[in-house]
Amino acid sequence: MNKARWLTKLEEQFPAERFRRNEPMSQHTSFQIGGKADVLIMPTSKQEIIHIIRFCNKHNIPLTVIGKGSNLLVMDAGIEGIVMKIGSCMKALQFSDEYVYAEAGISLNCLAKKIQEMSLVGFEFASGIPGTLGGALTMNAGAYGGEMKNILSECTTVSLEGKINTIDHPDMKMGYRSSRIQATGEIIVEAVLKLQRGDREEIKNITNDYWKRRLTKQPYDLPSAGSVFKRPEGFFAGKLIEDCGLKGCTVGRAKVSELHAGFIVNMGGATASDVLTLMEMIKNKVREKYEVELESELRVIGRS
Ligand SMILES: Cc1cc2nc3c(=O)[nH]c(=O)nc-3n(C[C@H](O)[C@H](O)[C@H](O)COP(=O)(O)OP(=O)(O)OC[C@H]3O[C@@H](n4cnc5c(N)ncnc54)[C@H](O)[C@@H]3O)c2cc1C
C-alpha cells in the first residue's frame, strides 16, 4: 500500500484531534525543535496502541514513540512514518494503600501533586522533571538522589509484535538513565509504583525545596531538553563544560546555558543541526582537555 493510501485508511479510524498529518515536532518537544512527522497519533488505550503497532507491521511503516518530548532532539528533516505520542490521552490514576497505578501518559508533575495529596513519600524528586511516567521509566529519570528505579514495582508494556507483557522491577534492568525499554522498543502503557506513607507537609516542603533549587540553577526560562550529556564516572558534565570555558558558546541559535553548562538552550529558531554541531564542539573540547568521553543523554530521533 502506498503512503497516501495507508494515511487515508488510518485517518478514517481516529478523530481529527488525535490524528495529525505533517505535524511539526517542534510543538511536541521541550526544545521546540524538530521537522514534521508524517503522522502523529495520540492513542487513548492499549487496544489502540496494539492496533497501531499491527498496522505499522502489516504495512511496513516506521513507528516512533514519544512522551512529552522533554528528552528528545528531533532532526530538522522530521520523522518518517507514525509518531505515537503517549501523553495526556492516557493519564488514568488510582491508589491502593501505598501503591500507585498510573497510565504512562500522566505527567510527572501532575502525578507528584496527586501523590502528595495522598501523603505518600518517595516521589518528591520527580516533581520538577518535565516528562511523562512512560518517558521517565524508559530513561530511569532521577534527581536529588532519587530515581524511578527505587519506586517502580512493575510495568505493563506492549511489545513491537503487539503483545501485552507485565514486567517486574528486576526485569526492567534500570541503570543510570537507562532501562530495558531503550533496547527492546516496547511501549509502556501503565505502571505500578510503590511508595511509603509520610507526612503531607513534609512532602510539600521537600518538593518546594527541590523546585526552588531547580529554578535557581537550571534555565527554565528557555526551551531545552534538560542535561545534554550523561554524568561521566567521577565527573559532572556541566562542570567539565564550564571549565572548558564553553558557557555561553553559541552555534546558530543554540547556546550553552549561562546558568548551567550542562544544558543547551534554544534562543529561538535553533535547528537540530545547530544543537548537534554544538554538542560535537563540546565533546571535542572536553576530550582534548580532560580525556573524558561525553555521552549524549538526549535521544536523537528522525530522518538524518
Ligand atoms: C528543564 C528540564 C529539566 C530536566 N530535568 C531532568 C532531571 O532532573 N532528571 C532527569 O532524569 N531528566 C530530566 N530531564 C529530561 C526529561 O524530562 C526526562 O528524561 C523525562 O523522563 C523524559 O520524559 P518524556 O515523557 O518527555 O519522554 P520523551 O522525551 O518523549 O522520550 C524519551 C525516551 O522515552 C521513550 N518513551 C517515552 N514514552 C514512552 C512510553 N510510554 N513507552 C516507551 N518508550 C517511551 C521515547 O521513545 C524516548 O526514547 C529534564 C528535561 C528538561 C527539559
CSV table of C-alpha atoms and ligand atoms in Angstrom, one decimal:
chain,number,residue,atom,x,y,z
A,1,MET,CA,0.0,0.0,0.0
A,2,ASN,CA,1.4,3.4,-0.9
A,3,LYS,CA,1.8,6.2,1.7
A,4,ALA,CA,-1.2,8.2,0.5
A,5,ARG,CA,-3.4,5.1,0.9
A,6,TRP,CA,-2.3,4.0,4.3
A,7,LEU,CA,-2.6,7.5,5.6
A,8,THR,CA,-6.2,7.8,4.4
A,9,LYS,CA,-7.0,4.3,5.7
A,10,LEU,CA,-5.6,5.1,9.2
A,11,GLU,CA,-7.1,8.6,9.3
A,12,GLU,CA,-10.6,7.2,9.0
A,13,GLN,CA,-10.1,5.3,12.3
A,14,PHE,CA,-9.2,8.2,14.5
A,15,PRO,CA,-10.8,11.6,15.4
A,16,ALA,CA,-9.1,14.6,13.9
A,17,GLU,CA,-7.9,16.0,17.2
A,18,ARG,CA,-5.8,12.8,17.8
A,19,PHE,CA,-4.6,12.2,14.2
A,20,ARG,CA,-2.4,14.9,12.7
A,21,ARG,CA,-0.7,14.8,9.3
A,22,ASN,CA,2.6,16.7,8.7
A,23,GLU,CA,2.8,17.6,12.4
A,24,PRO,CA,5.7,19.9,13.4
A,25,MET,CA,7.6,18.1,16.1
A,26,SER,CA,8.8,21.5,17.4
A,27,GLN,CA,5.3,21.6,19.0
A,28,HIS,CA,5.9,18.3,20.8
A,29,THR,CA,9.4,18.8,22.2
A,30,SER,CA,10.5,20.9,25.1
A,31,PHE,CA,13.4,22.0,22.9
A,32,GLN,CA,10.9,23.4,20.4
A,33,ILE,CA,13.0,21.9,17.7
A,34,GLY,CA,12.2,19.4,15.0
A,35,GLY,CA,10.8,18.9,11.5
A,36,LYS,CA,7.5,17.4,10.6
A,37,ALA,CA,6.3,13.9,11.4
A,38,ASP,CA,4.3,12.3,8.5
A,39,VAL,CA,1.6,11.5,11.1
A,40,LEU,CA,1.3,11.9,14.8
A,41,ILE,CA,-1.3,9.9,16.7
A,42,MET,CA,-2.4,10.2,20.3
A,43,PRO,CA,-3.8,6.8,21.4
A,44,THR,CA,-6.2,6.6,24.4
A,45,SER,CA,-5.8,2.9,25.2
A,46,LYS,CA,-3.7,-0.3,25.0
A,47,GLN,CA,-6.1,-1.6,22.3
A,48,GLU,CA,-5.4,1.4,20.1
A,49,ILE,CA,-1.7,1.1,20.7
A,50,ILE,CA,-1.8,-2.6,19.6
A,51,HIS,CA,-3.9,-1.6,16.6
A,52,ILE,CA,-1.3,1.0,15.5
A,53,ILE,CA,1.6,-1.4,16.0
A,54,ARG,CA,-0.1,-4.1,14.0
A,55,PHE,CA,-1.0,-1.6,11.2
A,56,CYS,CA,2.7,-0.5,11.1
A,57,ASN,CA,3.9,-4.1,11.0
A,58,LYS,CA,1.5,-5.0,8.3
A,59,HIS,CA,2.3,-2.1,6.0
A,60,ASN,CA,6.0,-1.8,6.9
A,61,ILE,CA,5.6,1.7,8.4
A,62,PRO,CA,8.3,3.1,10.8
A,63,LEU,CA,6.9,3.8,14.3
A,64,THR,CA,8.4,6.2,16.8
A,65,VAL,CA,7.1,6.5,20.4
A,66,ILE,CA,7.3,9.7,22.4
A,67,GLY,CA,6.0,11.1,25.7
A,68,LYS,CA,6.3,14.8,26.4
A,69,GLY,CA,9.4,15.1,24.2
A,70,SER,CA,11.5,16.6,27.1
A,71,ASN,CA,14.5,14.4,26.4
A,72,LEU,CA,14.4,14.5,22.6
A,73,LEU,CA,16.2,16.2,19.8
A,74,VAL,CA,14.2,15.7,16.6
A,75,MET,CA,16.1,16.1,13.4
A,76,ASP,CA,15.2,19.0,11.1
A,77,ALA,CA,14.1,16.7,8.3
A,78,GLY,CA,11.3,15.4,10.6
A,79,ILE,CA,10.2,11.8,11.2
A,80,GLU,CA,9.2,9.2,8.7
A,81,GLY,CA,6.1,7.2,9.3
A,82,ILE,CA,4.0,7.3,12.5
A,83,VAL,CA,4.8,9.0,15.8
A,84,MET,CA,2.8,7.7,18.6
A,85,LYS,CA,2.5,10.2,21.5
A,86,ILE,CA,1.7,8.6,24.8
A,87,GLY,CA,0.6,11.7,26.7
A,88,SER,CA,-2.4,13.4,28.2
A,89,CYS,CA,-4.8,11.0,26.4
A,90,MET,CA,-3.6,8.2,28.7
A,91,LYS,CA,-3.4,9.6,32.2
A,92,ALA,CA,-5.7,7.5,34.4
A,93,LEU,CA,-4.6,7.2,38.0
A,94,GLN,CA,-5.6,5.1,41.0
A,95,PHE,CA,-4.3,4.5,44.5
A,96,SER,CA,-4.4,1.5,46.8
A,97,ASP,CA,-2.6,1.8,50.1
A,98,GLU,CA,1.0,2.6,49.2
A,99,TYR,CA,0.6,1.5,45.6
A,100,VAL,CA,0.1,3.9,42.7
A,101,TYR,CA,-1.5,2.6,39.5
A,102,ALA,CA,-1.0,5.1,36.6
A,103,GLU,CA,-1.2,5.2,32.9
A,104,ALA,CA,2.1,6.0,31.1
A,105,GLY,CA,1.0,9.4,29.7
A,106,ILE,CA,0.5,11.1,33.0
A,107,SER,CA,2.9,14.0,33.6
A,108,LEU,CA,5.3,13.6,36.5
A,109,ASN,CA,4.3,17.0,37.8
A,110,CYS,CA,0.6,16.1,38.0
A,111,LEU,CA,1.4,12.7,39.4
A,112,ALA,CA,3.6,14.3,42.1
A,113,LYS,CA,0.7,16.6,43.1
A,114,LYS,CA,-1.7,13.7,43.5
A,115,ILE,CA,0.8,11.6,45.4
A,116,GLN,CA,1.4,14.5,47.7
A,117,GLU,CA,-2.3,14.8,48.4
A,118,MET,CA,-2.3,11.1,49.3
A,119,SER,CA,0.5,11.7,51.8
A,120,LEU,CA,2.8,9.2,50.1
A,121,VAL,CA,6.5,9.8,50.2
A,122,GLY,CA,9.3,8.9,47.7
A,123,PHE,CA,8.2,10.7,44.6
A,124,GLU,CA,9.3,14.2,45.5
A,125,PHE,CA,12.5,14.1,43.4
A,126,ALA,CA,10.3,13.7,40.2
A,127,SER,CA,8.0,16.6,40.5
A,128,GLY,CA,10.2,19.1,38.5
A,129,ILE,CA,11.1,16.7,35.7
A,130,PRO,CA,9.0,17.8,32.8
A,131,GLY,CA,8.2,14.3,31.3
A,132,THR,CA,5.6,11.6,31.4
A,133,LEU,CA,5.7,8.5,33.5
A,134,GLY,CA,6.4,6.3,30.4
A,135,GLY,CA,9.4,8.6,29.4
A,136,ALA,CA,10.7,8.7,33.0
A,137,LEU,CA,10.7,4.9,33.3
A,138,THR,CA,12.3,4.5,29.9
A,139,MET,CA,15.1,6.9,30.9
A,140,ASN,CA,15.1,5.9,34.6
A,141,ALA,CA,14.8,9.6,35.2
A,142,GLY,CA,16.3,10.9,38.5
A,143,ALA,CA,17.2,13.9,40.6
A,144,TYR,CA,18.3,14.8,44.1
A,145,GLY,CA,19.3,11.3,44.9
A,146,GLY,CA,16.0,9.7,43.8
A,147,GLU,CA,15.3,7.7,40.6
A,148,MET,CA,12.4,5.9,39.1
A,149,LYS,CA,14.2,2.6,39.7
A,150,ASN,CA,13.7,3.0,43.5
A,151,ILE,CA,9.9,3.2,43.3
A,152,LEU,CA,8.9,1.0,40.4
A,153,SER,CA,7.0,-2.1,41.3
A,154,GLU,CA,6.1,-3.3,37.8
A,155,CYS,CA,5.0,-2.0,34.5
A,156,THR,CA,2.8,-3.2,31.6
A,157,THR,CA,4.1,-2.9,28.0
A,158,VAL,CA,3.1,-3.7,24.5
A,159,SER,CA,5.8,-5.4,22.5
A,160,LEU,CA,6.6,-4.5,18.9
A,161,GLU,CA,4.7,-7.6,17.9
A,162,GLY,CA,1.6,-6.2,19.7
A,163,LYS,CA,1.8,-8.5,22.7
A,164,ILE,CA,1.0,-7.3,26.3
A,165,ASN,CA,3.7,-8.0,28.9
A,166,THR,CA,3.9,-7.4,32.6
A,167,ILE,CA,7.5,-6.6,33.6
A,168,ASP,CA,8.7,-6.9,37.2
A,169,HIS,CA,11.1,-4.4,38.5
A,170,PRO,CA,14.3,-6.5,38.1
A,171,ASP,CA,13.4,-7.3,34.5
A,172,MET,CA,13.2,-3.6,33.7
A,173,LYS,CA,17.1,-3.6,34.0
A,174,MET,CA,17.1,0.0,35.2
A,175,GLY,CA,20.5,1.7,35.4
A,176,TYR,CA,21.8,5.2,35.2
A,177,ARG,CA,19.5,6.9,32.7
A,178,SER,CA,18.8,3.5,31.1
A,179,SER,CA,16.3,0.7,31.1
A,180,ARG,CA,15.5,-2.4,29.0
A,181,ILE,CA,12.9,-0.3,27.1
A,182,GLN,CA,15.7,1.5,25.3
A,183,ALA,CA,16.9,-1.8,23.8
A,184,THR,CA,13.5,-3.5,23.2
A,185,GLY,CA,11.5,-0.5,22.0
A,186,GLU,CA,8.4,-1.9,23.9
A,187,ILE,CA,5.8,0.7,24.7
A,188,ILE,CA,5.0,1.3,28.3
A,189,VAL,CA,1.2,1.6,28.8
A,190,GLU,CA,0.9,1.7,32.6
A,191,ALA,CA,3.0,1.1,35.8
A,192,VAL,CA,2.6,0.4,39.4
A,193,LEU,CA,4.8,2.4,41.8
A,194,LYS,CA,5.3,1.6,45.5
A,195,LEU,CA,5.8,4.5,47.9
A,196,GLN,CA,5.6,4.9,51.7
A,197,ARG,CA,3.2,6.7,54.0
A,198,GLY,CA,4.5,10.0,55.1
A,199,ASP,CA,3.6,13.5,56.3
A,200,ARG,CA,2.0,15.7,53.7
A,201,GLU,CA,3.5,19.0,55.0
A,202,GLU,CA,7.0,17.4,55.0
A,203,ILE,CA,6.5,16.1,51.4
A,204,LYS,CA,5.3,19.6,50.4
A,205,ASN,CA,8.4,21.3,51.9
A,206,ILE,CA,10.8,18.9,50.3
A,207,THR,CA,9.1,19.3,46.9
A,208,ASN,CA,9.2,23.1,47.2
A,209,ASP,CA,12.8,23.0,48.1
A,210,TYR,CA,13.7,20.9,45.0
A,211,TRP,CA,11.7,23.3,42.8
A,212,LYS,CA,13.5,26.3,44.2
A,213,ARG,CA,16.8,24.6,43.6
A,214,ARG,CA,15.8,23.8,40.0
A,215,LEU,CA,14.5,27.3,39.3
A,216,THR,CA,17.7,29.0,40.5
A,217,LYS,CA,20.2,26.5,39.0
A,218,GLN,CA,18.6,25.5,35.7
A,219,PRO,CA,17.5,27.5,32.7
A,220,TYR,CA,13.7,27.0,33.0
A,221,ASP,CA,13.1,30.3,31.1
A,222,LEU,CA,14.3,29.0,27.7
A,223,PRO,CA,13.5,25.8,25.8
A,224,SER,CA,15.9,22.9,26.4
A,225,ALA,CA,15.9,19.2,26.7
A,226,GLY,CA,17.5,19.1,30.2
A,227,SER,CA,21.0,17.8,30.7
A,228,VAL,CA,22.5,17.1,27.3
A,229,PHE,CA,25.2,14.6,28.4
A,230,LYS,CA,25.2,11.8,30.9
A,231,ARG,CA,27.3,12.2,34.0
A,232,PRO,CA,30.7,10.7,33.2
A,233,GLU,CA,32.0,8.5,36.0
A,234,GLY,CA,33.9,10.6,38.6
A,235,PHE,CA,32.9,13.9,37.0
A,236,PHE,CA,30.0,16.3,36.3
A,237,ALA,CA,29.4,17.0,32.7
A,238,GLY,CA,28.3,20.6,33.4
A,239,LYS,CA,31.4,21.4,35.4
A,240,LEU,CA,33.7,19.9,32.7
A,241,ILE,CA,32.0,22.0,30.0
A,242,GLU,CA,32.1,25.1,32.2
A,243,ASP,CA,35.8,24.5,32.9
A,244,CYS,CA,36.5,24.3,29.2
A,245,GLY,CA,35.2,27.9,29.0
A,246,LEU,CA,32.2,26.9,27.0
A,247,LYS,CA,29.4,28.7,29.0
A,248,GLY,CA,27.6,31.0,26.5
A,249,CYS,CA,29.2,29.3,23.5
A,250,THR,CA,26.8,29.5,20.5
A,251,VAL,CA,26.1,27.8,17.2
A,252,GLY,CA,23.3,29.4,15.2
A,253,ARG,CA,20.5,29.9,17.8
A,254,ALA,CA,21.7,27.1,20.1
A,255,LYS,CA,23.7,28.1,23.1
A,256,VAL,CA,25.4,26.5,26.1
A,257,SER,CA,23.3,27.9,29.0
A,258,GLU,CA,25.0,30.6,31.0
A,259,LEU,CA,23.2,29.3,34.1
A,260,HIS,CA,24.1,25.6,33.8
A,261,ALA,CA,26.7,24.5,31.3
A,262,GLY,CA,25.1,21.0,31.2
A,263,PHE,CA,22.1,22.5,29.3
A,264,ILE,CA,21.9,23.7,25.7
A,265,VAL,CA,19.1,26.2,25.3
A,266,ASN,CA,17.2,27.3,22.2
A,267,MET,CA,17.4,31.0,21.9
A,268,GLY,CA,14.5,31.0,19.4
A,269,GLY,CA,14.8,29.4,16.0
A,270,ALA,CA,17.6,26.9,16.8
A,271,THR,CA,17.8,23.9,14.5
A,272,ALA,CA,18.7,20.3,15.3
A,273,SER,CA,21.8,20.8,13.2
A,274,ASP,CA,22.8,23.8,15.4
A,275,VAL,CA,22.4,21.6,18.5
A,276,LEU,CA,24.3,18.7,17.1
A,277,THR,CA,27.2,20.9,15.9
A,278,LEU,CA,27.4,22.5,19.4
A,279,MET,CA,27.3,19.1,21.0
A,280,GLU,CA,30.2,17.9,18.8
A,281,MET,CA,32.2,21.0,19.7
A,282,ILE,CA,31.6,20.4,23.4
A,283,LYS,CA,32.6,16.7,23.2
A,284,ASN,CA,35.8,17.6,21.3
A,285,LYS,CA,36.9,20.3,23.8
A,286,VAL,CA,36.2,18.1,26.8
A,287,ARG,CA,38.0,15.1,25.2
A,288,GLU,CA,41.0,17.4,24.4
A,289,LYS,CA,41.2,19.0,27.8
A,290,TYR,CA,40.2,16.2,30.2
A,291,GLU,CA,40.3,13.0,28.1
A,292,VAL,CA,36.7,12.3,29.1
A,293,GLU,CA,34.3,11.0,26.5
A,294,LEU,CA,30.9,12.6,27.0
A,295,GLU,CA,27.9,10.5,26.1
A,296,SER,CA,24.6,12.0,25.0
A,297,GLU,CA,21.7,11.8,27.4
A,298,LEU,CA,19.4,13.3,24.7
A,299,ARG,CA,17.7,10.8,22.4
A,300,VAL,CA,18.2,12.0,18.9
A,301,ILE,CA,15.4,10.8,16.5
A,302,GLY,CA,14.2,11.4,13.0
A,303,ARG,CA,15.5,11.5,9.4
A,304,SER,CA,19.2,12.2,9.2
B,1,LIG,C1,14.2,21.6,32.0
B,1,LIG,C2,14.4,20.1,32.0
B,1,LIG,C3,14.8,19.5,33.2
B,1,LIG,C4,15.0,18.1,33.3
B,1,LIG,N1,15.5,17.6,34.4
B,1,LIG,C5,15.7,16.3,34.5
B,1,LIG,C6,16.1,15.6,35.7
B,1,LIG,O1,16.3,16.3,36.7
B,1,LIG,N2,16.3,14.3,35.7
B,1,LIG,C7,16.2,13.5,34.6
B,1,LIG,O2,16.4,12.3,34.6
B,1,LIG,N3,15.7,14.1,33.4
B,1,LIG,C8,15.5,15.4,33.3
B,1,LIG,N4,15.0,16.0,32.2
B,1,LIG,C9,14.9,15.1,30.9
B,1,LIG,C10,13.5,14.5,30.7
B,1,LIG,O3,12.5,15.4,31.3
B,1,LIG,C11,13.3,13.1,31.3
B,1,LIG,O4,14.2,12.2,30.6
B,1,LIG,C12,11.9,12.6,31.1
B,1,LIG,O5,11.8,11.4,31.9
B,1,LIG,C13,11.5,12.3,29.7
B,1,LIG,O6,10.1,12.0,29.6
B,1,LIG,P1,9.3,12.3,28.3
B,1,LIG,O7,7.9,11.9,28.5
B,1,LIG,O8,9.4,13.7,27.9
B,1,LIG,O9,10.0,11.4,27.3
B,1,LIG,P2,10.4,11.7,25.8
B,1,LIG,O10,11.5,12.8,25.8
B,1,LIG,O11,9.2,12.0,24.9
B,1,LIG,O12,11.1,10.3,25.4
B,1,LIG,C14,12.3,9.9,26.0
B,1,LIG,C15,12.5,8.4,25.6
B,1,LIG,O13,11.5,7.7,26.2
B,1,LIG,C16,10.8,6.9,25.2
B,1,LIG,N5,9.4,6.9,25.6
B,1,LIG,C17,8.6,7.9,26.0
B,1,LIG,N6,7.4,7.5,26.4
B,1,LIG,C18,7.4,6.1,26.3
B,1,LIG,C19,6.5,5.1,26.5
B,1,LIG,N7,5.2,5.3,27.0
B,1,LIG,N8,6.8,3.8,26.2
B,1,LIG,C20,8.1,3.5,25.7
B,1,LIG,N9,9.0,4.5,25.5
B,1,LIG,C21,8.7,5.8,25.8
B,1,LIG,C22,11.0,7.7,23.9
B,1,LIG,O14,10.9,6.8,22.8
B,1,LIG,C23,12.4,8.2,24.1
B,1,LIG,O15,13.4,7.2,23.8
B,1,LIG,C24,14.8,17.4,32.1
B,1,LIG,C25,14.4,18.0,30.9
B,1,LIG,C26,14.1,19.3,30.9
B,1,LIG,C27,13.6,20.0,29.6
